PDB file of C-alpha atoms and ligand atoms in Angstrom:
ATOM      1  CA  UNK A   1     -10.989  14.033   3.576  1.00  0.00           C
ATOM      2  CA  UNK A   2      -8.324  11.574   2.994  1.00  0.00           C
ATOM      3  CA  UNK A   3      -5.720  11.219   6.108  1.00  0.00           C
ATOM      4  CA  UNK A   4      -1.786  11.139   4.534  1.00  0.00           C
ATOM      5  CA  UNK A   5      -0.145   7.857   4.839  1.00  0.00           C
ATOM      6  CA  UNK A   6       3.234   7.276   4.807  1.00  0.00           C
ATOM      7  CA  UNK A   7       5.038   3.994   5.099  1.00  0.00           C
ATOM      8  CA  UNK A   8       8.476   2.447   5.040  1.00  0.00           C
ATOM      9  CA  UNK A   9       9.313   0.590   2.823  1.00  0.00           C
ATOM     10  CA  UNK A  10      12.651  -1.785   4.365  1.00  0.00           C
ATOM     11  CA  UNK A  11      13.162  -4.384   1.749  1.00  0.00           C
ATOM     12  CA  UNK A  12      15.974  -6.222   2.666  1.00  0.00           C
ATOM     13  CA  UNK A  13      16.961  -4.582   5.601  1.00  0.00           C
ATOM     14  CA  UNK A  14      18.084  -4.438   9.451  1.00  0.00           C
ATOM     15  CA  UNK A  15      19.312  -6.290  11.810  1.00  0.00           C
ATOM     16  CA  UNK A  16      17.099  -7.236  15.408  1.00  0.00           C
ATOM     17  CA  UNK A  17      19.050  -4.349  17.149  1.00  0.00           C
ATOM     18  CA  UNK A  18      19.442  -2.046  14.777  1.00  0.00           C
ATOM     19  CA  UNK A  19      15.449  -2.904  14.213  1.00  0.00           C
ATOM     20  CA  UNK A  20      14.378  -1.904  17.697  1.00  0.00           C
ATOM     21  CA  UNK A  21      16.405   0.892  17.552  1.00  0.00           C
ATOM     22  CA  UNK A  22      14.391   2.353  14.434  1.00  0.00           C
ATOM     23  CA  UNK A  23      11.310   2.254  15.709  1.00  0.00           C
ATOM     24  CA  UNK A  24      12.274   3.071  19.374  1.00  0.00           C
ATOM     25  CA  UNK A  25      13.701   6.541  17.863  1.00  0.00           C
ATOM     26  CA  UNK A  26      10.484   6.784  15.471  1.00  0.00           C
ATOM     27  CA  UNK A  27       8.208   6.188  17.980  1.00  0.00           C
ATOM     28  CA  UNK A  28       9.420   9.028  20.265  1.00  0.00           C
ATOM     29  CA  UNK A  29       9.879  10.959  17.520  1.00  0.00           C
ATOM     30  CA  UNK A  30       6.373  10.843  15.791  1.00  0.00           C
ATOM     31  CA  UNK A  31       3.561  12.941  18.082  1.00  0.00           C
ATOM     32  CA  UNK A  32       0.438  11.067  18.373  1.00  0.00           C
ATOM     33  CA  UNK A  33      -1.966  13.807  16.727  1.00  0.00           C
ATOM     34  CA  UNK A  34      -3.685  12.067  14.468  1.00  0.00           C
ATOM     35  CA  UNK A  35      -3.065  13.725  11.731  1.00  0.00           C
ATOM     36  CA  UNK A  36      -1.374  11.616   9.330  1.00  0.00           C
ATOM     37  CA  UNK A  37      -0.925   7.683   9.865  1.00  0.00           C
ATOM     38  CA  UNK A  38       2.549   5.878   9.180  1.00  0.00           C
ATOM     39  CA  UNK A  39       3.407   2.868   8.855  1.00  0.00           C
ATOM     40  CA  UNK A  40       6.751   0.225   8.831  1.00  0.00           C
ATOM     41  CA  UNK A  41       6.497  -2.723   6.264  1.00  0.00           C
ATOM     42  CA  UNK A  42      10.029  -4.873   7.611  1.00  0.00           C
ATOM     43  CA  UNK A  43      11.474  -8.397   7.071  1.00  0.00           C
ATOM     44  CA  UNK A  44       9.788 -11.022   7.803  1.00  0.00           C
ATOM     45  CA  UNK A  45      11.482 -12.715  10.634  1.00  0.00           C
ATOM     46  CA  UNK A  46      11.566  -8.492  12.252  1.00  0.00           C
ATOM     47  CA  UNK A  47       7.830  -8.878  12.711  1.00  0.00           C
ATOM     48  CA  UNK A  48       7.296 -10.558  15.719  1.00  0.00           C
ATOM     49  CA  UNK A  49       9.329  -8.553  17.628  1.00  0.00           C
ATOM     50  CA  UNK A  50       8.412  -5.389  16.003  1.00  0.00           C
ATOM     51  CA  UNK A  51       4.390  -6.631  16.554  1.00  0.00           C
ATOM     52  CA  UNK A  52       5.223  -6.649  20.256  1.00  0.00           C
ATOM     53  CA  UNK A  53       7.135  -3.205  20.189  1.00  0.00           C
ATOM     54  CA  UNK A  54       4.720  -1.261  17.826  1.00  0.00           C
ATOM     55  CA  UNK A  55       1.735  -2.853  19.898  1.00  0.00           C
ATOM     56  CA  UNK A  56      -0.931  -0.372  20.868  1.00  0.00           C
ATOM     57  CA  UNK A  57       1.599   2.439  19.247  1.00  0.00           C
ATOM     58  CA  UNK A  58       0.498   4.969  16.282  1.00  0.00           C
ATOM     59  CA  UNK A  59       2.536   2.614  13.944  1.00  0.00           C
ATOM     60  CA  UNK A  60       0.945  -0.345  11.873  1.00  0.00           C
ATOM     61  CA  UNK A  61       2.907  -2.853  11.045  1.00  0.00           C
ATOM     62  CA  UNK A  62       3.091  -4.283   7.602  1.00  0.00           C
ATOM     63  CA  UNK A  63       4.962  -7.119   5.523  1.00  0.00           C
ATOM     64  CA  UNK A  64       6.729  -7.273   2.188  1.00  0.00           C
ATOM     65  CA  UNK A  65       4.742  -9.237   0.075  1.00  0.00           C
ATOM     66  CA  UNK A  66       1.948 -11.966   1.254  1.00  0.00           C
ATOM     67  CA  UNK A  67       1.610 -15.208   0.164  1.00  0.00           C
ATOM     68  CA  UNK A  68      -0.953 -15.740  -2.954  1.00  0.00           C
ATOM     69  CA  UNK A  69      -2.495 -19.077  -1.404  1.00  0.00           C
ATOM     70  CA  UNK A  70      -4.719 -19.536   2.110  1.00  0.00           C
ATOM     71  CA  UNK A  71      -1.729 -22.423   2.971  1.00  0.00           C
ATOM     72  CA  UNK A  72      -0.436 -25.323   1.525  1.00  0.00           C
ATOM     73  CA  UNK A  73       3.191 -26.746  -0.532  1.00  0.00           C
ATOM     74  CA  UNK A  74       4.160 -23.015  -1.439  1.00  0.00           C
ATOM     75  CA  UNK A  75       8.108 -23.438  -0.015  1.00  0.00           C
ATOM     76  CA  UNK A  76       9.014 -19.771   0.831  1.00  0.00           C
ATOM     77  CA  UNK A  77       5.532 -18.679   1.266  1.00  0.00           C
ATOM     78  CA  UNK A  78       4.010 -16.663   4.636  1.00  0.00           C
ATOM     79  CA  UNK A  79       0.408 -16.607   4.089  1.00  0.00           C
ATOM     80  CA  UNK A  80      -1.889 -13.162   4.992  1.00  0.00           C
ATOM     81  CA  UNK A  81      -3.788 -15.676   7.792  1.00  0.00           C
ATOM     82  CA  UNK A  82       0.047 -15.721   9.367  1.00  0.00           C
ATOM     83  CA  UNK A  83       0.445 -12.079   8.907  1.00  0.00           C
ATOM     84  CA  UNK A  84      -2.742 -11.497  10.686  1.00  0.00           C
ATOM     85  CA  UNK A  85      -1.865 -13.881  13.574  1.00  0.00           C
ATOM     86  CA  UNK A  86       1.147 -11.606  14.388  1.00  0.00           C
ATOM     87  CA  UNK A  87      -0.572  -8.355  14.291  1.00  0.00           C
ATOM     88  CA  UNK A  88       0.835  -6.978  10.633  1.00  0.00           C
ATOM     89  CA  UNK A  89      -1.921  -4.516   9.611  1.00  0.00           C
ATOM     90  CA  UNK A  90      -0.130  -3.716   6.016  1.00  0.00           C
ATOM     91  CA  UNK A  91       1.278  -5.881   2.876  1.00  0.00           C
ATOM     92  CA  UNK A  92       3.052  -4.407   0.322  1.00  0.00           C
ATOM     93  CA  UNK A  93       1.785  -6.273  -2.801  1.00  0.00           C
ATOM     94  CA  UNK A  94       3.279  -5.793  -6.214  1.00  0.00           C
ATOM     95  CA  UNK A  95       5.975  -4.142  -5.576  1.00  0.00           C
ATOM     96  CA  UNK A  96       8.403  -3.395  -8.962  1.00  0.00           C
ATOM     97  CA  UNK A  97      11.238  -5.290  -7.202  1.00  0.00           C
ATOM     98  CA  UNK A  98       8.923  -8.578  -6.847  1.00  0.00           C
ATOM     99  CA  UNK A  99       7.456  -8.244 -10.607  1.00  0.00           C
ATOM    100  CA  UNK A 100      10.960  -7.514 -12.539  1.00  0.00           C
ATOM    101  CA  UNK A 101      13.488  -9.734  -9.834  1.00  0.00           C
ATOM    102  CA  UNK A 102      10.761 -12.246  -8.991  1.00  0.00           C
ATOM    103  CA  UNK A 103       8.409 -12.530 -12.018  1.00  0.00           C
ATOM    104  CA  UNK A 104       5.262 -11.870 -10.152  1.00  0.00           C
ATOM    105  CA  UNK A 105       3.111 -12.009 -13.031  1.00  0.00           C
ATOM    106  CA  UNK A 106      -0.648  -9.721 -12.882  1.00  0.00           C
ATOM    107  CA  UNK A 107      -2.627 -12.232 -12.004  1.00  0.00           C
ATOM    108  CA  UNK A 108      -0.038 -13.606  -8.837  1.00  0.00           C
ATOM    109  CA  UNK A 109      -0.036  -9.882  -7.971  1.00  0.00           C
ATOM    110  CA  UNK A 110      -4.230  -9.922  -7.830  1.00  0.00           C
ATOM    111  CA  UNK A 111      -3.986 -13.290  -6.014  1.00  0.00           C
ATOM    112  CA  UNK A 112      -1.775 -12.073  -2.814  1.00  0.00           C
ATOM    113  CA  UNK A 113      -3.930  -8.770  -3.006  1.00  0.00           C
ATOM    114  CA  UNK A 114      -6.982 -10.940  -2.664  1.00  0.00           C
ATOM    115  CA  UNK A 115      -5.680 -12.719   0.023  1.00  0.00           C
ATOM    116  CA  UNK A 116      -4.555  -9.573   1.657  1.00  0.00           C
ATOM    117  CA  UNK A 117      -8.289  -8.354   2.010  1.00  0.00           C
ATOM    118  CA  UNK A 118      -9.567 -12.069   2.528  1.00  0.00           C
ATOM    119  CA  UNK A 119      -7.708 -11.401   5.778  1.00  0.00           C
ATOM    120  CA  UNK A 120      -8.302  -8.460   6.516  1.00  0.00           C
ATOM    121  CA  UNK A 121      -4.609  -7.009   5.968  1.00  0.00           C
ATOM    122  CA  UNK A 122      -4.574  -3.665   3.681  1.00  0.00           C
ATOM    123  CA  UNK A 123      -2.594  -3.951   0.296  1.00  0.00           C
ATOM    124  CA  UNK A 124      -0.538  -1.746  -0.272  1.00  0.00           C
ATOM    125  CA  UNK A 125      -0.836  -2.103  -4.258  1.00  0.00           C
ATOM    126  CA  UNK A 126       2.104  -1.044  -6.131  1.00  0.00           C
ATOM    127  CA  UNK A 127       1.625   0.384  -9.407  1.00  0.00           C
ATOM    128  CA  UNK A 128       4.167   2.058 -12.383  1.00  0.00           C
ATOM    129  CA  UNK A 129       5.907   2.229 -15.406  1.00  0.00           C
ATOM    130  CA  UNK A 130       9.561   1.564 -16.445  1.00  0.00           C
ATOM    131  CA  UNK A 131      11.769   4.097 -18.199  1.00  0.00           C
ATOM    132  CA  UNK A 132      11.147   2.197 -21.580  1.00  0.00           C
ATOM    133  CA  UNK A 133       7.504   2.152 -20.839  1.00  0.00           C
ATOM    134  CA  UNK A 134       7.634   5.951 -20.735  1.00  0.00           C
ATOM    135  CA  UNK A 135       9.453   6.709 -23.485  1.00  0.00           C
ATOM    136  CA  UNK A 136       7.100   4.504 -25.193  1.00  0.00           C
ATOM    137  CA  UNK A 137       4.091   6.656 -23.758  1.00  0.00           C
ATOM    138  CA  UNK A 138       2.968   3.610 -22.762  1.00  0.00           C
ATOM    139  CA  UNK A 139       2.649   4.847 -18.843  1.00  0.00           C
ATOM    140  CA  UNK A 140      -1.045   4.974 -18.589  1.00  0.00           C
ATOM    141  CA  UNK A 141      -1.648   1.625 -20.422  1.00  0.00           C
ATOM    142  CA  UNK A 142       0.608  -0.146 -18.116  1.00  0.00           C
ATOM    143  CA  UNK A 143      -0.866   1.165 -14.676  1.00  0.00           C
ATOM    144  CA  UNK A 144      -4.327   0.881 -15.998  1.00  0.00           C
ATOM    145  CA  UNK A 145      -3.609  -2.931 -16.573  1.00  0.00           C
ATOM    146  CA  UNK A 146      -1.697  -3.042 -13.465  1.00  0.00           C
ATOM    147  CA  UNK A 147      -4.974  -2.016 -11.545  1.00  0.00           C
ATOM    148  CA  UNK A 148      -7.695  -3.758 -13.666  1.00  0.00           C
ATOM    149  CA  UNK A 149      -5.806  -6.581 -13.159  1.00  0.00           C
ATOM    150  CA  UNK A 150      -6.373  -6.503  -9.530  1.00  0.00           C
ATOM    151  CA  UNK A 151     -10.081  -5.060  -9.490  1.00  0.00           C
ATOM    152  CA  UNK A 152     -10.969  -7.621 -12.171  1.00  0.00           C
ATOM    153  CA  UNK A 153     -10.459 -10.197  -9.360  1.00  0.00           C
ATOM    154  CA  UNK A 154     -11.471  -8.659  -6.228  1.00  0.00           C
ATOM    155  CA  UNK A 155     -13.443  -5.433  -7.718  1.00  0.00           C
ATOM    156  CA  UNK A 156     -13.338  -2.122  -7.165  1.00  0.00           C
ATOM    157  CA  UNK A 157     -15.463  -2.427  -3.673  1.00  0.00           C
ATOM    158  CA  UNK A 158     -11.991  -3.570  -2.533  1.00  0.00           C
ATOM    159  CA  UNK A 159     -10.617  -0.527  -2.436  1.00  0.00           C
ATOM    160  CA  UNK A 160     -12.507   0.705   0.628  1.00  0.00           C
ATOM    161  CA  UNK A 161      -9.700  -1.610   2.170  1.00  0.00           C
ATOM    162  CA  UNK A 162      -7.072  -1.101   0.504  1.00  0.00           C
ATOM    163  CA  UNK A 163      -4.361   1.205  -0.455  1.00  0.00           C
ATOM    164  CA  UNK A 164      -2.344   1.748  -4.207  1.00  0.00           C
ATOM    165  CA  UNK A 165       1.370   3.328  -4.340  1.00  0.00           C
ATOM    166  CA  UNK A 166       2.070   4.698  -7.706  1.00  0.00           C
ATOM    167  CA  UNK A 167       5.879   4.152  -7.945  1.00  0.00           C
ATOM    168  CA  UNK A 168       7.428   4.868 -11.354  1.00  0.00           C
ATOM    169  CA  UNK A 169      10.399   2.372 -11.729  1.00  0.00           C
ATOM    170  CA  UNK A 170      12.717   4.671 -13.235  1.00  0.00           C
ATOM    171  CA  UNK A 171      12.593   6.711  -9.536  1.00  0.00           C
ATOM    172  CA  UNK A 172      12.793   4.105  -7.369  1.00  0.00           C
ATOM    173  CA  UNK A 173      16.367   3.713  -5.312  1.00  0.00           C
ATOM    174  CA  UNK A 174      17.462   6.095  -8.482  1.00  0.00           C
ATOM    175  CA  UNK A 175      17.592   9.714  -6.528  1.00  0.00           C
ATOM    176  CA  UNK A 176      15.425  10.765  -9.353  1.00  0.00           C
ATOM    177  CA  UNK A 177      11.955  11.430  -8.529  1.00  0.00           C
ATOM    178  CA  UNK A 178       9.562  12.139 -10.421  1.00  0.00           C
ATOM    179  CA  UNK A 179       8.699  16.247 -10.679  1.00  0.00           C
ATOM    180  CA  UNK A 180       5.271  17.055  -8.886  1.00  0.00           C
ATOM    181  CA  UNK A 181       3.066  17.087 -12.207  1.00  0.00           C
ATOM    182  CA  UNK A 182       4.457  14.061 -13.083  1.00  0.00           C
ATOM    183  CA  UNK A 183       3.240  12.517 -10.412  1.00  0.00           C
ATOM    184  CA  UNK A 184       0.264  14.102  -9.903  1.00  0.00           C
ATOM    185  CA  UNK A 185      -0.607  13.343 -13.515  1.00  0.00           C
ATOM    186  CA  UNK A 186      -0.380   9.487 -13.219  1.00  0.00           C
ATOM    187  CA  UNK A 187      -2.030   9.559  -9.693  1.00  0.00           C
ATOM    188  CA  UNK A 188      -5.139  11.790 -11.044  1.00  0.00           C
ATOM    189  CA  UNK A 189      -5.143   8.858 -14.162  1.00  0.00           C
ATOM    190  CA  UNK A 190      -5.653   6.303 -11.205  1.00  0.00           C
ATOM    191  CA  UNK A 191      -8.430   8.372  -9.523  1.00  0.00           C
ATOM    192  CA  UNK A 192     -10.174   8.774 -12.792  1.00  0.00           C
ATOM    193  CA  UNK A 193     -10.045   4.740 -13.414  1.00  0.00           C
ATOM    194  CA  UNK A 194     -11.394   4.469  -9.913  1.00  0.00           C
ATOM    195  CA  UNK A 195     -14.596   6.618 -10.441  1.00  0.00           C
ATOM    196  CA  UNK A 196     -15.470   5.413 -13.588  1.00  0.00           C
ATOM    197  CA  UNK A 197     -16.104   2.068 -11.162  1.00  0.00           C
ATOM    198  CA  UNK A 198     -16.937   3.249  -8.097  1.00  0.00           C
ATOM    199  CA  UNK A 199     -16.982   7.442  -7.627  1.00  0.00           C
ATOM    200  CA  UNK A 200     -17.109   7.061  -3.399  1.00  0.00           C
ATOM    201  CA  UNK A 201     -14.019   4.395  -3.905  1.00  0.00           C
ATOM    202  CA  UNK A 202     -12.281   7.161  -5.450  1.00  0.00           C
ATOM    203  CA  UNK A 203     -12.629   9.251  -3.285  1.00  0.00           C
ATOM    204  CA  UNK A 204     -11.555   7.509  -0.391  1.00  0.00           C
ATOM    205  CA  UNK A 205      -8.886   5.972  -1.383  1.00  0.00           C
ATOM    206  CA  UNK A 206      -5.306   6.957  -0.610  1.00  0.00           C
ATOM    207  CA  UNK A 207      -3.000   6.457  -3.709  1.00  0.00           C
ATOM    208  CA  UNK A 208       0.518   6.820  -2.178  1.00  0.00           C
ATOM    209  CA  UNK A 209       3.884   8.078  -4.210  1.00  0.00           C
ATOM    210  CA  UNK A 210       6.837   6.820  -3.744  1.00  0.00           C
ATOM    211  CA  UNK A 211      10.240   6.581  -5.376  1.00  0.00           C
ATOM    212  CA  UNK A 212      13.320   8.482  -4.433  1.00  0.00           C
ATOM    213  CA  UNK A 213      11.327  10.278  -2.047  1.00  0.00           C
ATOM    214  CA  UNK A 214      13.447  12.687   0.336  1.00  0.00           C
ATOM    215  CA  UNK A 215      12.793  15.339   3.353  1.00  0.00           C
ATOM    216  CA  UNK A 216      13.629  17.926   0.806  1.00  0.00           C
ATOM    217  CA  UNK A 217      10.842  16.669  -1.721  1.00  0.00           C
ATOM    218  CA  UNK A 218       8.232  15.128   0.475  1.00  0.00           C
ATOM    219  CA  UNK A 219       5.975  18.290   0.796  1.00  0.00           C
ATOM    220  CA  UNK A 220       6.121  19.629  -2.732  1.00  0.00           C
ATOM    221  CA  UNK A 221       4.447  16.343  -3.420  1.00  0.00           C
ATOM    222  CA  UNK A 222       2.364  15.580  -0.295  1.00  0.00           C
ATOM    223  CA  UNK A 223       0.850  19.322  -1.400  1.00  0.00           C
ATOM    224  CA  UNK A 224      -0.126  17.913  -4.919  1.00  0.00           C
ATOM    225  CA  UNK A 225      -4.196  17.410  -5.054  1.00  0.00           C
ATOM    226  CA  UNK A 226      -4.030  13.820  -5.475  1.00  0.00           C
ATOM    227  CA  UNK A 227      -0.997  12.511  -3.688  1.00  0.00           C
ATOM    228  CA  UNK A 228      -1.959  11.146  -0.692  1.00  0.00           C
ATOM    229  CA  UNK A 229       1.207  10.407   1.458  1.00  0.00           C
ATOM    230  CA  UNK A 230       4.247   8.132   0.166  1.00  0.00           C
ATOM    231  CA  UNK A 231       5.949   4.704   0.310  1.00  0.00           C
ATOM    232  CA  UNK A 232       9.450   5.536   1.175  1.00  0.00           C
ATOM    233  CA  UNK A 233      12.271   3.343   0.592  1.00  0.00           C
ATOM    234  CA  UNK A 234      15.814   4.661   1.562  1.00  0.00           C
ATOM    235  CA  UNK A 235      14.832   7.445   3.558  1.00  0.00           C
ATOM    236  CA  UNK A 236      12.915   4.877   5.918  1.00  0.00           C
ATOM    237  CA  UNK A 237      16.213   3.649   7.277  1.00  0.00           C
ATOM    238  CA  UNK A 238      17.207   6.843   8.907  1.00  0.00           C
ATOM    239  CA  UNK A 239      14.840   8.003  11.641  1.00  0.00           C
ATOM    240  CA  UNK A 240      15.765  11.174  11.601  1.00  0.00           C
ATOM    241  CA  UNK A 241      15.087  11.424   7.535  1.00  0.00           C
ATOM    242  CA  UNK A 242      11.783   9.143   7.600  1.00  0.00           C
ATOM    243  CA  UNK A 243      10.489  11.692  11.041  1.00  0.00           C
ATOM    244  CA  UNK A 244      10.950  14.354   8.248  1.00  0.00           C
ATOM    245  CA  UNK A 245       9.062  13.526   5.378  1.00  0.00           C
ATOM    246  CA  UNK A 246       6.204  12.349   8.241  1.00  0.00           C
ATOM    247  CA  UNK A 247       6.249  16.117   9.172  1.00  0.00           C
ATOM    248  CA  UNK A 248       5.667  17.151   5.644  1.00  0.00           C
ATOM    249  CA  UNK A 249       3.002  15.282   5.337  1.00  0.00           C
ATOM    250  CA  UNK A 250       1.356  16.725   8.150  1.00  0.00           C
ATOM    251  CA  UNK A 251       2.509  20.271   6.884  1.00  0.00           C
ATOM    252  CA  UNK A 252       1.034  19.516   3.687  1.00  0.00           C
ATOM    253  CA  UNK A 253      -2.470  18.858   5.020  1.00  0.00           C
TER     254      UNK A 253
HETATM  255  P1  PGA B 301      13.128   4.524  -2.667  1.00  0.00           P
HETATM  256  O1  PGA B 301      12.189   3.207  -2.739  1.00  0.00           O
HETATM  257  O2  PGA B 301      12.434   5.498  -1.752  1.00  0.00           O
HETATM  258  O3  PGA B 301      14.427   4.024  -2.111  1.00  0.00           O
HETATM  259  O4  PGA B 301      13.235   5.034  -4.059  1.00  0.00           O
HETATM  260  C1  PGA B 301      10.791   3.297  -2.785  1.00  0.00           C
HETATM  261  C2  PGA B 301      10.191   1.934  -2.868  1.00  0.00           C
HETATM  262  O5  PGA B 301      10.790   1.051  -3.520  1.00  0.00           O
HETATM  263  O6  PGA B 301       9.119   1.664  -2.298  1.00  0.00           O
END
């Protein structure tokens, strides 16, 4: 049985109050039942003092993005050893904003994932298809690359320790999500891939939604066989919307 995930998703977000106050008013909001795990990936320069707030709290912690080298000239750079150090237990790698803003290529996306489980911090994989891409029918062809590009380098044994987030690009900050068997048609493709490599991998391993993802969605697709919690953007800035779509989660179980 797979336990829901769901995790924030910041990006470039918050301030140190208004920070503390987030997770002060998640942490008394979120029951400690074990029935779903959440987690906050923040800013940078927000994680030491979130490390010290969330310590020894139901919430992991989790970065951005982590660096794709162990340390060295990389200007810009925070390495997964640095993560580690101050008690991040998430990285989101991959995410569409990094690979179309940024130009993370494949390959630099299967480098910070491999440093991410070198370290022992989960990857949070991001995964999905533009609206072109779509169109094109071209969806499964690009997330299939997308993930062989990753197991190719640290294999599909990997995924005992990590975690992938199909996010079609077209839904992401859009308000459009993407219906239920939409969804649950890419993230059964990415299950598939899995067992042809490894069946037990597939099982196990959480593939997370997110885009556009709302309390009034959440548990229509939390309920979907496949969909295994969410990476929430927008919503994770309001406590009382992100508390929500935890709930469903647990609902949909
Ligand atoms: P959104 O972002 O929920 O604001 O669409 C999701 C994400 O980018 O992870």
């Amino acid at each position: 049985m797979r336990r829901p995930l769901i995790v924030g998703n910041w990006k470039m977000n918050g301030t140190c109050e208004n920070a503390k106050q987030l997770l002060a008013d998640l942490l008394s909001g979120l029951g400690n039942d074990g029935t779903r795990e959440v987690g906050v990936c923040i800013p940078y320069v927000l994680i030491p003092a979130a490390a010290e707030q969330l310590a020894d709290t139901a919430i992991a912690l989790g970065a951005q993005n982590v660096g794709d080298h162990e340390a060295g000239a990389f200007t810009g750079e925070v390495s997964a050893s640095m993560l580690k150090e101050f008690g991040c237990r998430l990285a989101i790698v991959g995410h569409s904003e990094r690979r179309a803003l940024y130009h993370e290529s494949n390959e630099m996306v299967a480098a910070r994932y491999s440093q991410s489980i070198a370290h022992g911090i989960q990857p949070i994989l991001c995964v999905g298809e533009t609206l072109e891409q779509r169109d094109d029918d071209k969806t499964f062809d690009v997330v299939g690359e997308q993930l062989s590009a990753v197991l190719n380098t640290s294999g599909e044994e990997s995924l005992f320790s990590a975690v992938i987030a199909y996010e079609p690009v077209w839904a992401i900050g859009t308000g459009v999500t993407a219906s239920v068997d939409q969804a649950q048609e890419v993230h059964a493709f990415i299950r598939n891939r899995v067992a042809e490599l490894d069946k037990e991998a597939a099982e196990q391993v959480r593939i997370l939604y997110g885009g556009s993802v709302k309390p009034d969605n959440a548990a229509g697709l939390f309920a979907m066989p496949d969909i295994d919690g969410g990476l929430i953007g927008g919503a994770s800035l309001d406590a009382g919307a992100f508390l929500a779509i935890c709930g469903a989660a647990q609902a949909g179980e």
